[in-house]
Short mmCIF file of C-alpha atoms in Angstrom, two decimals:
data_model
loop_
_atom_site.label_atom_id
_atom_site.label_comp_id
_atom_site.label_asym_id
_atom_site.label_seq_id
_atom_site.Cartn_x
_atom_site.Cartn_y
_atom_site.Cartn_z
CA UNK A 943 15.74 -51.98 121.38
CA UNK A 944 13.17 -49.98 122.66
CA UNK A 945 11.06 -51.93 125.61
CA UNK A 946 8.66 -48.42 126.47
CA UNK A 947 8.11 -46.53 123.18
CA UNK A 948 5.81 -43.53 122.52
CA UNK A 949 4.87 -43.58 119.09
CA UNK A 950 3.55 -39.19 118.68
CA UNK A 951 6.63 -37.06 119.36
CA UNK A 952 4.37 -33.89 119.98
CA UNK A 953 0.33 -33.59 120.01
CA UNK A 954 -1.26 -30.02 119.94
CA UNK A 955 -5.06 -29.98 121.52
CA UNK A 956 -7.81 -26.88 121.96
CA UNK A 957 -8.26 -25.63 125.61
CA UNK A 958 -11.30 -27.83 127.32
CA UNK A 959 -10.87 -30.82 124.80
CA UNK A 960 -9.36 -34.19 125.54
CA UNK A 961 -5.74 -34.80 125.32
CA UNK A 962 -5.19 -39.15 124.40
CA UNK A 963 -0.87 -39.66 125.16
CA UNK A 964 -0.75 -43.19 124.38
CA UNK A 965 1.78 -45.76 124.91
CA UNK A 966 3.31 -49.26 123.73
CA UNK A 967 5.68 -51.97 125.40
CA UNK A 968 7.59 -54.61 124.51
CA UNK A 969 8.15 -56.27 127.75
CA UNK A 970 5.71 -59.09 129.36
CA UNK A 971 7.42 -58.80 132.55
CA UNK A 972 6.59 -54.92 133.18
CA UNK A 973 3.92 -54.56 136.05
CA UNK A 974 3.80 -51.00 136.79
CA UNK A 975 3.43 -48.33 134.55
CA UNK A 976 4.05 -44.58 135.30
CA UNK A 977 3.71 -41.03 133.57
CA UNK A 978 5.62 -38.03 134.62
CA UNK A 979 5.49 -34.75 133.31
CA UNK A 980 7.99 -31.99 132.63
CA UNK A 981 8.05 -28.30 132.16
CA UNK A 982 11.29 -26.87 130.51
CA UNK A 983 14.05 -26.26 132.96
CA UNK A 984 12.64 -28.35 135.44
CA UNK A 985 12.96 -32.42 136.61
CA UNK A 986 10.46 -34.55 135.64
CA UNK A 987 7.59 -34.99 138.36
CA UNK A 988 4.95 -38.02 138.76
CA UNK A 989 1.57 -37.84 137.58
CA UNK A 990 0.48 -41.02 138.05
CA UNK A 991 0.79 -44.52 138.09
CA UNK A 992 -1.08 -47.96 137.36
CA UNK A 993 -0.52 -51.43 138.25
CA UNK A 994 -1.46 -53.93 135.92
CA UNK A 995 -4.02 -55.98 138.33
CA UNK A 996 -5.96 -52.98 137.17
CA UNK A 997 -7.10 -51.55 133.91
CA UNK A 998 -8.04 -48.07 135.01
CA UNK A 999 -6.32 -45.56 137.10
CA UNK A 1000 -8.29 -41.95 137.68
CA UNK A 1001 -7.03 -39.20 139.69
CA UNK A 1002 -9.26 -35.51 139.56
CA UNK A 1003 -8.63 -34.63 135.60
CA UNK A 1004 -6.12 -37.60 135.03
CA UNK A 1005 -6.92 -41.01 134.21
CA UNK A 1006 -4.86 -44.08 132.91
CA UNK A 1007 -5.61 -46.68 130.97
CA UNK A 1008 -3.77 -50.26 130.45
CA UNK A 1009 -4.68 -52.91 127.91
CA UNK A 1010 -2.48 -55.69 128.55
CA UNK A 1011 -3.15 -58.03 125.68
CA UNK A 1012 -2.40 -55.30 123.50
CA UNK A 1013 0.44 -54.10 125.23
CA UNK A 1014 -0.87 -50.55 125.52
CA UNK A 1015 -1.54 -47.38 127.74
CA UNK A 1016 -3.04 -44.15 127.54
CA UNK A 1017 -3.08 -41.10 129.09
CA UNK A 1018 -6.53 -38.91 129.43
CA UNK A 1019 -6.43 -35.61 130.14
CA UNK A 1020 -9.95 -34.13 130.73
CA UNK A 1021 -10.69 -31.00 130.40
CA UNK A 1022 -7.10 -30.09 128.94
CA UNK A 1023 -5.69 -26.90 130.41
CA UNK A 1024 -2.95 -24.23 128.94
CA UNK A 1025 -0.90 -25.23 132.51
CA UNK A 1026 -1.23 -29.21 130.47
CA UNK A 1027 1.35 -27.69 128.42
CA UNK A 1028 4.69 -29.94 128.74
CA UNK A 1029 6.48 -33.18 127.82
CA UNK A 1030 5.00 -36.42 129.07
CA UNK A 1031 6.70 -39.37 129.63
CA UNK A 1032 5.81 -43.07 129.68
CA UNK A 1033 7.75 -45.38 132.04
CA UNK A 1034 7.51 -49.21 132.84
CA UNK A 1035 9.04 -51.74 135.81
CA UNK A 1036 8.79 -54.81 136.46
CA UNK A 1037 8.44 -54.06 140.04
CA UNK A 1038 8.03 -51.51 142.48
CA UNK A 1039 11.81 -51.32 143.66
CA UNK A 1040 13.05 -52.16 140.25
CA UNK A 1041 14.26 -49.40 137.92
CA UNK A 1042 12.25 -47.92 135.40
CA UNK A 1043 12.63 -47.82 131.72
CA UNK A 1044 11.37 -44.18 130.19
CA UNK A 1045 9.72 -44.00 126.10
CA UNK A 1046 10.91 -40.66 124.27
CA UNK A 1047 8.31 -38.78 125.51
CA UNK A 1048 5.22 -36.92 123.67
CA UNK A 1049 5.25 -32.96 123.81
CA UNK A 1050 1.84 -32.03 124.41
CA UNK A 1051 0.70 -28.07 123.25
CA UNK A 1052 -3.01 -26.76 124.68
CA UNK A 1053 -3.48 -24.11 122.83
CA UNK A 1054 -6.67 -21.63 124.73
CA UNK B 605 10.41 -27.44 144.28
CA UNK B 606 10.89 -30.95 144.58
CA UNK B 607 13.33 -30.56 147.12
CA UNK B 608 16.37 -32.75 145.09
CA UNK B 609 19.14 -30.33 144.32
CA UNK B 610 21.85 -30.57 141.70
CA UNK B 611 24.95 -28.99 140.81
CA UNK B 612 26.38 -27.55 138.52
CA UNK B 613 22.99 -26.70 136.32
CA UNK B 614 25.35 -26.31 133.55
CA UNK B 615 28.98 -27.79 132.27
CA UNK B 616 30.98 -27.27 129.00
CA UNK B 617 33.94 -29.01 128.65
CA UNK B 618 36.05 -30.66 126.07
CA UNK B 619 36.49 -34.20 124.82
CA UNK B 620 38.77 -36.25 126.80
CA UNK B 621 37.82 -34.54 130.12
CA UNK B 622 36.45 -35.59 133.38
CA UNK B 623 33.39 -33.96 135.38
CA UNK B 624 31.86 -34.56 138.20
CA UNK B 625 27.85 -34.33 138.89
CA UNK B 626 26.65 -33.59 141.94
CA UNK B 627 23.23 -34.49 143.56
CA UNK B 628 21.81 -33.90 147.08
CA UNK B 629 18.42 -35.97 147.88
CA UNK B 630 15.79 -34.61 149.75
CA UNK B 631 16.00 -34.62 153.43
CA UNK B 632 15.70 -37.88 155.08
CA UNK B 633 15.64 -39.90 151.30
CA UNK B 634 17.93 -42.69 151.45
CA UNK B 635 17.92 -43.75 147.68
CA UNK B 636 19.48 -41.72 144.76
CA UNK B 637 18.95 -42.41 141.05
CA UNK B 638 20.85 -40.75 138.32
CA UNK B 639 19.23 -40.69 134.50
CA UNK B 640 20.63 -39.57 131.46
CA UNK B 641 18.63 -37.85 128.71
CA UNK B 642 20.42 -36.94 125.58
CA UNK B 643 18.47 -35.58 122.49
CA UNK B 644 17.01 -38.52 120.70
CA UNK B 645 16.57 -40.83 123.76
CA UNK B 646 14.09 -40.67 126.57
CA UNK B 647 15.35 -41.01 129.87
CA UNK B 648 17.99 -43.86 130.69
CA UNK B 649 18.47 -45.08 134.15
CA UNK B 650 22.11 -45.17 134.78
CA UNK B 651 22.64 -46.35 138.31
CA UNK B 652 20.56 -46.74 141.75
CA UNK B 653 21.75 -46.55 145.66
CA UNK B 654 20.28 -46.76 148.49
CA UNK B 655 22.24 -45.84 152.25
CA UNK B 656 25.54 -45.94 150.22
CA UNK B 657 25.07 -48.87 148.64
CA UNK B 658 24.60 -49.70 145.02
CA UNK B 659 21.19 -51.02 144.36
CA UNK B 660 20.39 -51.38 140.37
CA UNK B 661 22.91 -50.97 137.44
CA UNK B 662 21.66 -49.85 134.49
CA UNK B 663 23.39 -48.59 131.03
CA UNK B 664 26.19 -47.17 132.56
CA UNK B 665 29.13 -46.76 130.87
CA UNK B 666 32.51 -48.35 132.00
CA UNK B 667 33.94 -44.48 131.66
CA UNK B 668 30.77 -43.19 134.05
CA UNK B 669 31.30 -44.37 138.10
CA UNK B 670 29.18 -42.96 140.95
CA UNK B 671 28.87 -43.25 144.64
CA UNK B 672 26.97 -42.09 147.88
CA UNK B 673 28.29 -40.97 150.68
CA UNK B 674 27.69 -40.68 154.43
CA UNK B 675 25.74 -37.78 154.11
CA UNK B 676 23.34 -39.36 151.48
CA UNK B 677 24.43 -36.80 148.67
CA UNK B 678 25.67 -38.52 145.17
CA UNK B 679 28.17 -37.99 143.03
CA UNK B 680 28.59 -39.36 139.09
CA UNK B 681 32.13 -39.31 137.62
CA UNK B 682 31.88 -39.20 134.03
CA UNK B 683 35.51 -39.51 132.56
CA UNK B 684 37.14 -39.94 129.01
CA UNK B 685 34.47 -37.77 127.56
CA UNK B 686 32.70 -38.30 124.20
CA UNK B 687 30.75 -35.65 122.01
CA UNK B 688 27.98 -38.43 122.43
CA UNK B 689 27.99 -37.38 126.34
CA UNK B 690 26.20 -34.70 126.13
CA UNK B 691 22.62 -34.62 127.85
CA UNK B 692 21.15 -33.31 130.71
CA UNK B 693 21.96 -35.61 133.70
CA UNK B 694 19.24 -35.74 136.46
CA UNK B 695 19.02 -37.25 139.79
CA UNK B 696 16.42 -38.78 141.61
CA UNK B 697 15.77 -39.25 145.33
CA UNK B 698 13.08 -41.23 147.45
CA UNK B 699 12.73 -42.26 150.86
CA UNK B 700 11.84 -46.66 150.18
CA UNK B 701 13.66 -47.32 146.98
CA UNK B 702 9.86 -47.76 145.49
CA UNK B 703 9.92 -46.04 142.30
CA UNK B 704 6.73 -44.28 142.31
CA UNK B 705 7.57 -41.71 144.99
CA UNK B 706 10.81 -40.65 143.02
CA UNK B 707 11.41 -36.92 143.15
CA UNK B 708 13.60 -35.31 140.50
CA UNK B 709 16.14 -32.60 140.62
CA UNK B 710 16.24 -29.59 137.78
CA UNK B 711 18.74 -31.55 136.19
CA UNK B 712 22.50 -30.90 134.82
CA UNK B 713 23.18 -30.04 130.99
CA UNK B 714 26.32 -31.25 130.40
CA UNK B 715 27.78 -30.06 126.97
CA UNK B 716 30.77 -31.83 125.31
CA UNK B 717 32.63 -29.69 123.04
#
């Protein structure tokens, strides 16, 4: 059963439009919601996170979005770059120092 | 460079076998995570330590076993192998244990033959 699910497996967007990744969960309990991203070859690395005391997270081109009562989060991606290009992953916790449960992950193509 | 190494990047064996994953944290991180991400799954969280100590359990597998030692490297044991086994392995390392300042290795592809 899938608590963390993302719902697009890939999502191709022009160079200097938006990119929406979006986001579903299962699980009441989850507090703390992350996205990473990941180039081929490579680990995944943080992009950046939201509690769920908030319902907006923005960081330079990045920005989150949480909708509890529908279970939901997005990612924004403003303007979207070629360097965008990669897989993005969706992950939950329940907790700071508890361990995070990952969705499949949405492959996201900017193409210039 | 996130500054988490792992070795070997890649491993074929056979069914049946035993391998052994290695990981080395960044300097001075106490906690290591390992993950599992075959084809159709995202990433799994398979086990947690922190200063040699098991912290969270995840879906591990009886047949998987892993361990941290003085020097704060890690080391996952997967035995009895399965085709289904195969996935790229990755570790994780941060300083706290908080999950938000995890750094990932590249990662080991593991292939089951």
């Amino acid at each position: 059963d899938q608590q963390v699910k993302q719902n697009s497996p890939s999502l191709s967007v022009q160079e200097g439009r938006i990119s929406i990744l979006n986001c579903d969960y299962t699980n009441s309990m989850f507090d703390y919601f992350l996205w990473y991203k990941k180039y081929p070859a490579e680990g995944p690395t943080f992009l950046i996170s939201i509690s769920s005391i908030k319902d907006k997270n923005e960081d330079g081109r990045f920005t989150v979005f949480l909708n509890k009562s529908a279970k939901h989060l997005s990612l924004h991606i403003v303007p979207s770059q070629p360097g965008d290009s990669a897989v993005y992953f969706c992950a939950a916790s329940e907790g700071r120092n508890t361990p995070l449960v990952f969705g499949k992950g949405t492959r996201l193509s900017v193409i210039a | 460079d996130s500054g988490v190494t792992q070795t070997p990047k890649h491993l074929i064996t056979a069914t049946g076998q035993r391998v052994t994953l290695r990981c080395s944290p960044r300097s001075g991180d106490l906690s290591v995570y390992w993950y599992q991400q075959s084809l159709d799954q995202g990433l799994q969280f398979l086990i947690q330590y922190y200063n040699g100590e098991e912290r969270a359990k995840g879906n591990i597998l009886e047949r998987f076993s892993a361990q941290q030692f003085p020097d704060l490297h890690s080391e996952l044991n997967l035995s009895s192998l399965e085709l289904g086994d195969s996935a790229l392995y990755f570790c994780a390392s941060s300083s706290s244990g908080r999950i938000d300042e995890q750094f990932f290795g590249p990662g080991t592809r593991l292939t089951v033959l």
